[in-house]
Coordinates of C-alpha atoms in Angstrom, one line a residue:
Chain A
X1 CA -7.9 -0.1 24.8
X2 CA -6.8 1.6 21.2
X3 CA -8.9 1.7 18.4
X4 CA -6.3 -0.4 16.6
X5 CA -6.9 -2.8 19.4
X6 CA -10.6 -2.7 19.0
X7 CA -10.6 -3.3 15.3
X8 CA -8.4 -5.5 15.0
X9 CA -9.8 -8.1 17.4
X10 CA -13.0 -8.0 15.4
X11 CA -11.0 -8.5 12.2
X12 CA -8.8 -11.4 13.3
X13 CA -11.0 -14.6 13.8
X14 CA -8.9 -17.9 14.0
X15 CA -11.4 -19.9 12.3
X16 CA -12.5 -23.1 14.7
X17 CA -9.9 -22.4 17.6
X18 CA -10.7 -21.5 21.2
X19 CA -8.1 -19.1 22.3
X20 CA -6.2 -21.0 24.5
X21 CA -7.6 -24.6 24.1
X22 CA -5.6 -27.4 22.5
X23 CA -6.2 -25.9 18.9
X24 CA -4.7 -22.5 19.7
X25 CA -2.0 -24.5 21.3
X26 CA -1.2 -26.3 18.2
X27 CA -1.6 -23.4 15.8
X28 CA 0.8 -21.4 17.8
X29 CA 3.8 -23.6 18.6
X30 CA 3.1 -24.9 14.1
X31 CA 4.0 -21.0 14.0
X32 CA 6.7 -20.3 16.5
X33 CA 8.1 -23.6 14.4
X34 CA 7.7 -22.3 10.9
X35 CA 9.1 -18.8 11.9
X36 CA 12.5 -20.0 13.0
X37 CA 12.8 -22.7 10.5
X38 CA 11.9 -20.5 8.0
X39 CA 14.9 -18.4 9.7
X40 CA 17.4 -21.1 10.1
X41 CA 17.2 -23.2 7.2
X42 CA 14.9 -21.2 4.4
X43 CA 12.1 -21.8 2.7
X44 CA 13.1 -23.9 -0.1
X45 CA 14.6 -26.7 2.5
X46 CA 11.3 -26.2 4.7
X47 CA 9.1 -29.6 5.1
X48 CA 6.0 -30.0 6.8
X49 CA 7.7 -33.3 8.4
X50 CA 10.6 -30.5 9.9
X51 CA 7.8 -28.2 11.6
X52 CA 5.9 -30.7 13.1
X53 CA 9.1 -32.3 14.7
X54 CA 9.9 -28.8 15.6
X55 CA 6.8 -27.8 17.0
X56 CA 6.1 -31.3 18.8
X57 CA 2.8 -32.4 16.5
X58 CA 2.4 -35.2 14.1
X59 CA 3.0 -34.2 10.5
X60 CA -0.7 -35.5 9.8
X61 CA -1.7 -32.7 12.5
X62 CA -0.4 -30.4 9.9
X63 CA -2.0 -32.2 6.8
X64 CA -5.7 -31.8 8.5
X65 CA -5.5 -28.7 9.5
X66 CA -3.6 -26.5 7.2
X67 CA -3.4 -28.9 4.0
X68 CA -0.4 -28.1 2.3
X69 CA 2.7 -25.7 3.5
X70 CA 1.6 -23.2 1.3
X71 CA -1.5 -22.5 2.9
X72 CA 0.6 -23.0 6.4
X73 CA 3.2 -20.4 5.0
X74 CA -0.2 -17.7 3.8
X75 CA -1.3 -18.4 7.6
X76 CA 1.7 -17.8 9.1
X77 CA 2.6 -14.6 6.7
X78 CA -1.2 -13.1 7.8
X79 CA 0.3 -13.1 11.2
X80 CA 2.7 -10.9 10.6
X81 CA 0.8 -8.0 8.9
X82 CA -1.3 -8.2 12.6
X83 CA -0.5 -5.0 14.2
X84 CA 1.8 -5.2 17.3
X85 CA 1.7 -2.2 19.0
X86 CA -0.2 1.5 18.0
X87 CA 1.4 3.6 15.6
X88 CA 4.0 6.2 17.7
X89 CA 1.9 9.1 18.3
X90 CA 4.2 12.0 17.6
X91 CA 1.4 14.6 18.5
X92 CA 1.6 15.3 14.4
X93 CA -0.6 12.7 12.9
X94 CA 1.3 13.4 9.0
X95 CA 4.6 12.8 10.7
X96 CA 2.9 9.6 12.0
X97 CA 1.5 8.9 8.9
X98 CA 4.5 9.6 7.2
X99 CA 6.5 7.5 10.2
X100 CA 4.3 4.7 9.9
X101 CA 4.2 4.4 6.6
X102 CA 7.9 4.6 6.1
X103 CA 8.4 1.7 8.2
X104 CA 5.8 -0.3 6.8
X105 CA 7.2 0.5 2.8
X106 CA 10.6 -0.4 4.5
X107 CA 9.3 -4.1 5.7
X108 CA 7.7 -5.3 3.2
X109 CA 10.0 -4.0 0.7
X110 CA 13.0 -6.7 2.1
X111 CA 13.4 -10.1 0.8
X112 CA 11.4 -11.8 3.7
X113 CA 9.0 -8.6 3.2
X114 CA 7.9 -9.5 -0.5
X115 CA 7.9 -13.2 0.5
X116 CA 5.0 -12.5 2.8
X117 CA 3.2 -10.8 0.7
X118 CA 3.1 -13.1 -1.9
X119 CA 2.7 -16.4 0.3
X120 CA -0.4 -14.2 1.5
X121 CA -1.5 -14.3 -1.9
X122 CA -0.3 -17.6 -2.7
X123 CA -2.4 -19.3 -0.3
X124 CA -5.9 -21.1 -1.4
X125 CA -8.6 -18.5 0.5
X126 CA -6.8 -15.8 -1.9
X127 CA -7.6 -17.4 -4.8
X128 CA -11.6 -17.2 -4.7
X129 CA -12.5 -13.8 -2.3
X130 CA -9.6 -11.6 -1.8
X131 CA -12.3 -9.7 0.4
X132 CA -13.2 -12.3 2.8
X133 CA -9.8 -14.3 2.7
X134 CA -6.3 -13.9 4.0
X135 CA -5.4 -10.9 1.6
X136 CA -8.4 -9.1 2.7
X137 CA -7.7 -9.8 6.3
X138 CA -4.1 -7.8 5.8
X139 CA -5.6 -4.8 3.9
X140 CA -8.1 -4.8 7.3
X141 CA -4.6 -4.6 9.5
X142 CA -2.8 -1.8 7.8
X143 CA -6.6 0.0 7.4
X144 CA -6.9 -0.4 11.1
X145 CA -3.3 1.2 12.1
X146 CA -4.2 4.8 9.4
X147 CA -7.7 4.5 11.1
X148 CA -6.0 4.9 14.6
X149 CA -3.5 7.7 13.0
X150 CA -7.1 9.2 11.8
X151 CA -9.0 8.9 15.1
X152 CA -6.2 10.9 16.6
X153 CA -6.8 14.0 14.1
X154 CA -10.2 14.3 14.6
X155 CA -10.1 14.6 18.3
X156 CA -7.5 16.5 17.8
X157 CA -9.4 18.7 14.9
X158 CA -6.6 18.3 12.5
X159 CA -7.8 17.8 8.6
X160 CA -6.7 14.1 7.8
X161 CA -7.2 12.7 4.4
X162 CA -9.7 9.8 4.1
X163 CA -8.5 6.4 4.8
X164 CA -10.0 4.9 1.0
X165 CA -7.8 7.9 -0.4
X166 CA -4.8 6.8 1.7
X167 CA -4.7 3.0 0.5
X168 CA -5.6 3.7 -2.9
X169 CA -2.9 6.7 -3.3
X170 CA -0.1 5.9 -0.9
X171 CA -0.6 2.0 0.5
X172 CA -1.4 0.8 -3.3
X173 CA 1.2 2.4 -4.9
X174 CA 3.9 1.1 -2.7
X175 CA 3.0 -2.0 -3.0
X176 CA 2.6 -2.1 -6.2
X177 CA 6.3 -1.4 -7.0
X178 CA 7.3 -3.7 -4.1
X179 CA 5.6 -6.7 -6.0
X180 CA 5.9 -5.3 -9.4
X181 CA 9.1 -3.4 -10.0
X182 CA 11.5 -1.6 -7.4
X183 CA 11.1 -1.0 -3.6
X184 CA 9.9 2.5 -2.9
X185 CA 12.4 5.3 -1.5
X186 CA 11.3 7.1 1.9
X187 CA 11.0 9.9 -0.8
X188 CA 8.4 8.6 -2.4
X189 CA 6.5 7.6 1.0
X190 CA 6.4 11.5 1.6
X191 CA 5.7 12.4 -1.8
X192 CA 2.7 9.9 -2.1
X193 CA 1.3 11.6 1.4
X194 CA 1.4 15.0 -0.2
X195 CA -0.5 14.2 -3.1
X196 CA -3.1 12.9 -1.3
X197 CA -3.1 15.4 1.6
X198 CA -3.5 17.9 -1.5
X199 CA -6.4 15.7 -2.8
X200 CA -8.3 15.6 0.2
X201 CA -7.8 19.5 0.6
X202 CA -9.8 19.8 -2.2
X203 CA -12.4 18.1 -2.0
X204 CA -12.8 19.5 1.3
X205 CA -12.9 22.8 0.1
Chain B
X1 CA 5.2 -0.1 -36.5
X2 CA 3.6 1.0 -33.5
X3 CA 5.1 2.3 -30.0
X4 CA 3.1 -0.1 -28.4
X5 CA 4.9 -2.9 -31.0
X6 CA 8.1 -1.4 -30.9
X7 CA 8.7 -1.2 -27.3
X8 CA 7.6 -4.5 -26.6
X9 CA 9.8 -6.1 -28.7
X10 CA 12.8 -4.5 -26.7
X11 CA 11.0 -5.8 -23.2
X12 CA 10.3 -9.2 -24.3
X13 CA 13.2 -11.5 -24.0
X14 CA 12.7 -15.2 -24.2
X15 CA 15.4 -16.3 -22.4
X16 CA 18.1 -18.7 -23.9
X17 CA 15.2 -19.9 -27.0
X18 CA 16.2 -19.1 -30.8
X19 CA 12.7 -17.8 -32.3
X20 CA 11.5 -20.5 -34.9
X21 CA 14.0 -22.5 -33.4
X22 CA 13.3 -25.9 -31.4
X23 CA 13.6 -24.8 -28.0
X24 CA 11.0 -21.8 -29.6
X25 CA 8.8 -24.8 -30.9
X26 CA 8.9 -26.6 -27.7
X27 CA 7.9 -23.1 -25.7
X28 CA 4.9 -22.6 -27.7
X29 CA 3.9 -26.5 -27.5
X30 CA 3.9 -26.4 -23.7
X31 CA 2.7 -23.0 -23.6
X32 CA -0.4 -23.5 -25.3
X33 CA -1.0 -27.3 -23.7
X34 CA -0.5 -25.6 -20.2
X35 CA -3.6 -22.7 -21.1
X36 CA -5.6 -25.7 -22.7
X37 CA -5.6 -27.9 -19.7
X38 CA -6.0 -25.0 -17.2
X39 CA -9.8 -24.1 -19.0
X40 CA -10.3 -28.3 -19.1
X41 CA -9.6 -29.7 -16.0
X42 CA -8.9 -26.6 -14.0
X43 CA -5.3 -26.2 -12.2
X44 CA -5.8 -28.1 -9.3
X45 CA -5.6 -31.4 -11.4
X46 CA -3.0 -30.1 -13.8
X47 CA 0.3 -31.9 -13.6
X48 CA 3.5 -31.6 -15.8
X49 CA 2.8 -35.4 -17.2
X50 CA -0.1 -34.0 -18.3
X51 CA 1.0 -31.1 -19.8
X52 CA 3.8 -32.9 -21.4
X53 CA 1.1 -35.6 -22.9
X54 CA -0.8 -32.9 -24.2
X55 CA 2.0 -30.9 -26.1
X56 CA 3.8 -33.8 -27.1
X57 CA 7.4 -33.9 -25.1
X58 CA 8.5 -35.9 -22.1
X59 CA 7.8 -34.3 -19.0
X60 CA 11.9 -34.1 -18.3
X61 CA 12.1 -31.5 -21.0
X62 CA 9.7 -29.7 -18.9
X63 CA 11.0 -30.4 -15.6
X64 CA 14.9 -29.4 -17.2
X65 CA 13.3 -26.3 -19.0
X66 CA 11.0 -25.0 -16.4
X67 CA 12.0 -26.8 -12.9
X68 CA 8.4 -27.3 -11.2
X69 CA 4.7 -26.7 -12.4
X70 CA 4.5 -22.9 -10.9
X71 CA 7.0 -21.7 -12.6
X72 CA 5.8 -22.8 -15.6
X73 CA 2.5 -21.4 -14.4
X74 CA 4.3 -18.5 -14.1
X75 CA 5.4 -18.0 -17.6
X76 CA 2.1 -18.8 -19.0
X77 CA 0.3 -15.8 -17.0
X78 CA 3.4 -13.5 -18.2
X79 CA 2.5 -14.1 -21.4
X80 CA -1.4 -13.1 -20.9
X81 CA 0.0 -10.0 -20.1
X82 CA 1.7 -9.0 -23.2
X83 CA -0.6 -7.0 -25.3
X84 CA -1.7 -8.3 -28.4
X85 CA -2.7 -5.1 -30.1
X86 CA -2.4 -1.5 -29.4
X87 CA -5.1 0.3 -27.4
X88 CA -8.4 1.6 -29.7
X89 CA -7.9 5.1 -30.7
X90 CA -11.4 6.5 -30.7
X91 CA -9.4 10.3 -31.4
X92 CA -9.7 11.2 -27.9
X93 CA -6.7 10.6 -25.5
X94 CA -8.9 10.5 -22.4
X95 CA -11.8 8.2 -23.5
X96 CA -8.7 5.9 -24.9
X97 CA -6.9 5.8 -21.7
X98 CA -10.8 4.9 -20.1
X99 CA -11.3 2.0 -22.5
X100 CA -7.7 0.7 -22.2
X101 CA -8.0 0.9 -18.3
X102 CA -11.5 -0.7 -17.6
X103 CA -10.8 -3.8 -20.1
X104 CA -7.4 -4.4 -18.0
X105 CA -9.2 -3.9 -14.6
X106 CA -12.1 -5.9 -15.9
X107 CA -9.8 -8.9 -17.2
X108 CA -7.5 -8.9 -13.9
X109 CA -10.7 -9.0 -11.9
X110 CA -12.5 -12.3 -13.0
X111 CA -11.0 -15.6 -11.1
X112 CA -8.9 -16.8 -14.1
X113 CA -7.4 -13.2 -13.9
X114 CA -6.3 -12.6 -10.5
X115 CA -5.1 -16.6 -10.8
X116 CA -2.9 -15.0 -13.4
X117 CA -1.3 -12.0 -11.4
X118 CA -1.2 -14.6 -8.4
X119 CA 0.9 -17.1 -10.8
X120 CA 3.0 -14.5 -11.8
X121 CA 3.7 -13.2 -8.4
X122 CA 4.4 -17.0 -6.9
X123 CA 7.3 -17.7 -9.9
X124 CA 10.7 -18.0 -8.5
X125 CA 12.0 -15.2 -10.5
X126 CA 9.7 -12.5 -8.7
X127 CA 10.6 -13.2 -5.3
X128 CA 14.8 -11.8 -6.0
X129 CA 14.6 -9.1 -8.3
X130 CA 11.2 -7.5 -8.6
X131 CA 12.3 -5.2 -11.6
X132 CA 14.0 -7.8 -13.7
X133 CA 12.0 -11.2 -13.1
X134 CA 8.2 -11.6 -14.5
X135 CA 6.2 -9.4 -12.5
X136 CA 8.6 -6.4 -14.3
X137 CA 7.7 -7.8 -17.3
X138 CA 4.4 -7.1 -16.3
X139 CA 4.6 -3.7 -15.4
X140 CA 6.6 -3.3 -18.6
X141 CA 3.6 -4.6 -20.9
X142 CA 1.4 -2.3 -18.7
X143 CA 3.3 0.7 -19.4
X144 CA 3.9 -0.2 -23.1
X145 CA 0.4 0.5 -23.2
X146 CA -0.1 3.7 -21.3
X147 CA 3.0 5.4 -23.4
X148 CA 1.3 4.4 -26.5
X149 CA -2.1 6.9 -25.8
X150 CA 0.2 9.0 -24.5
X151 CA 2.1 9.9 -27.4
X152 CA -0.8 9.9 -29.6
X153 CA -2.3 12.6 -26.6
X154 CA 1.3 14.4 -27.9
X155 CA 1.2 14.2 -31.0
X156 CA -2.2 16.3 -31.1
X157 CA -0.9 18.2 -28.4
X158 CA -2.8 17.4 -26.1
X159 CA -2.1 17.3 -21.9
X160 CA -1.8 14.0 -20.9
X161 CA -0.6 12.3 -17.2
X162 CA 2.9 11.3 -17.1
X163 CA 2.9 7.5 -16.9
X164 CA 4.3 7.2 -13.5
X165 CA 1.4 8.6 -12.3
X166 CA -1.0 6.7 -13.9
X167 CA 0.8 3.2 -12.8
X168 CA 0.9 4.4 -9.6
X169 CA -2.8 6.3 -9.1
X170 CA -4.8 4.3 -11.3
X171 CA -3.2 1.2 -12.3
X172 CA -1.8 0.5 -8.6
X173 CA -5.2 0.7 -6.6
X174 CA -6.7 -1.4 -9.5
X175 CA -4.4 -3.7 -8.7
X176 CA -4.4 -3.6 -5.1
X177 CA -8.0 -3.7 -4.8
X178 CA -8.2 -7.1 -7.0
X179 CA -5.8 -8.7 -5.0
X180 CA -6.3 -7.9 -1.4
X181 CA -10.2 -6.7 -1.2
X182 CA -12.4 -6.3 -3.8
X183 CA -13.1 -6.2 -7.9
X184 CA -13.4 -2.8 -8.4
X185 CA -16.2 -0.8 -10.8
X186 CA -15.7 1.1 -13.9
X187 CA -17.1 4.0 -12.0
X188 CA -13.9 3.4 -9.7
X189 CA -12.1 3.0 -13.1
X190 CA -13.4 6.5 -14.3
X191 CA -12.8 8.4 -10.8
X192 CA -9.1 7.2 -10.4
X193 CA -8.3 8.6 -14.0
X194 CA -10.2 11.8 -13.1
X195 CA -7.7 11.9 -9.9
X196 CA -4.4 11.5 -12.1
X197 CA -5.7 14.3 -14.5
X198 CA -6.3 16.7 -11.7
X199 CA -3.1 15.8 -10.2
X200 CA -1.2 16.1 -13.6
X201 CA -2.9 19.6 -14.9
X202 CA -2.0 20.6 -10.9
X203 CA 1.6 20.5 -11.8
X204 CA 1.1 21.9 -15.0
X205 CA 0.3 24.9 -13.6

């Protein structure tokens, strides 16, 4: 088992649900169901009658357990910052870095990208604790993926910047302009791991 | 007439509204009945009949004007983040660019704050065109600010971080960290600005 795979099972909780009782059940199909209507018809025709007919459940199913689609949207947006698979391991962990990051600037950085960010924040747990809510659950996914890139330095014995340094100096920053002002260029992705591979040389020295 | 002043002018478009004008008048109404009843009765409970009580037109003028509550929302936190005065000059680029930089992170970091970036974030214009909808304005007020110690740092000739890098090694992790973890310190405040120096005199060199 990765580290990624480690981590991240200790930093995904699903609330009240037993993995494969009723309630997962339900929370999975209210997802499949949200993530192809969202697909098919968009968001702004989306009801929470249309997933529950989709997904089999009575719309007051929803109601209880989600509240509003909003929050069902956040919940279903969290999902998809949840890593699938390691980050490739190149036997370079900067070109991985550099690989994964790309990818990840490119993602979020499309329409549906910036949409999940903001339902992420949009939804109510974001409101009160970023740290302990649905935001703060996505910052712990992409930490997770540069802490598995890390790992594979230090056995390795390769210098790797910190991964604090990395989300405040390459994952901030891109984000930022996604939500703010323009999508990042793969130029910049590189650029942004320079300077902080150059900032963690010298502290290090 | 400042930088700070003049620039903002230039960013600041109101749309289709006449200044002085009714459609002005009826702005500044709803405006200031939406930030009343957000302190009152909190924005859970805030409705547009409300709102339109409150500032005194029919709620259709604020449905036709502003389409649903969030964009309205939206508006409202834009305009929180257009500065109402240029940054303090205490002589000294550096401790300017301190002062400026804590009182933003410090602002964005309590509930109502991070509520505002949210609101700003959810509006219908952000989720299309990053650079031209509200969260550029945004960034644009930001920036406004930043320029403004900068050229006093250049008219004294003194070396100052290109504003790029300041949005996107101190302003962007500020941000980040209040939206997806945690509030960060002035000590964090003072070491990011210490980063973007370093990085600047770097490339100086």
């Amino acid at each position: 088992m990765s580290l990624a795979r480690k981590r991240e099972n200790s930093v995904v909780s699903h609330g009240q649900t037993r993995p494969g009782g009723r309630s997962a059940r339900v929370q999975a199909s209210v997802h499949k169901a949200t993530t192809e209507l969202l697909e098919e018809i968009g968001r702004d025709a989306l009801t929470i009658p249309a997933i529950a007919e989709r997904a089999g459940v009575t719309p007051s199913t929803i109601y209880r357990r989600w509240g509003d689609l909003q929050e069902l949207l956040a919940d279903v947006a969290v999902e998809r910052f949840r890593p699938e698979e390691d980050p490739k391991d190149t036997g370079d962990a900067r070109k991985d870095l550099e690989l994964w990051v790309e990818a990840f600037a490119e993602e979020f950085s499309s329409a549906p990208g910036r949409e999940m960010i903001r339902d992420v924040l949009a939804g109510r747990s974001g409101a009160e604790m970023p740290g302990a809510g649905k935001p703060g659950k996505c910052s712990a996914y992409t930490k997770v993926q540069i802490e598995e890139i890390a790992a594979r330095a230090k056995a390795r014995g390769v210098p790797f910047p910190d991964t604090t340094a990395i989300m405040d100096h390459v994952i901030a920053p891109l984000v930022y302009r996604i939500l703010f002002y323009e999508p990042p260029s793969a130029e910049l992705v590189r650029s942004l791991i320079a300077t902080v591979y150059e900032l963690s040389l010298e502290t290090a020295t």
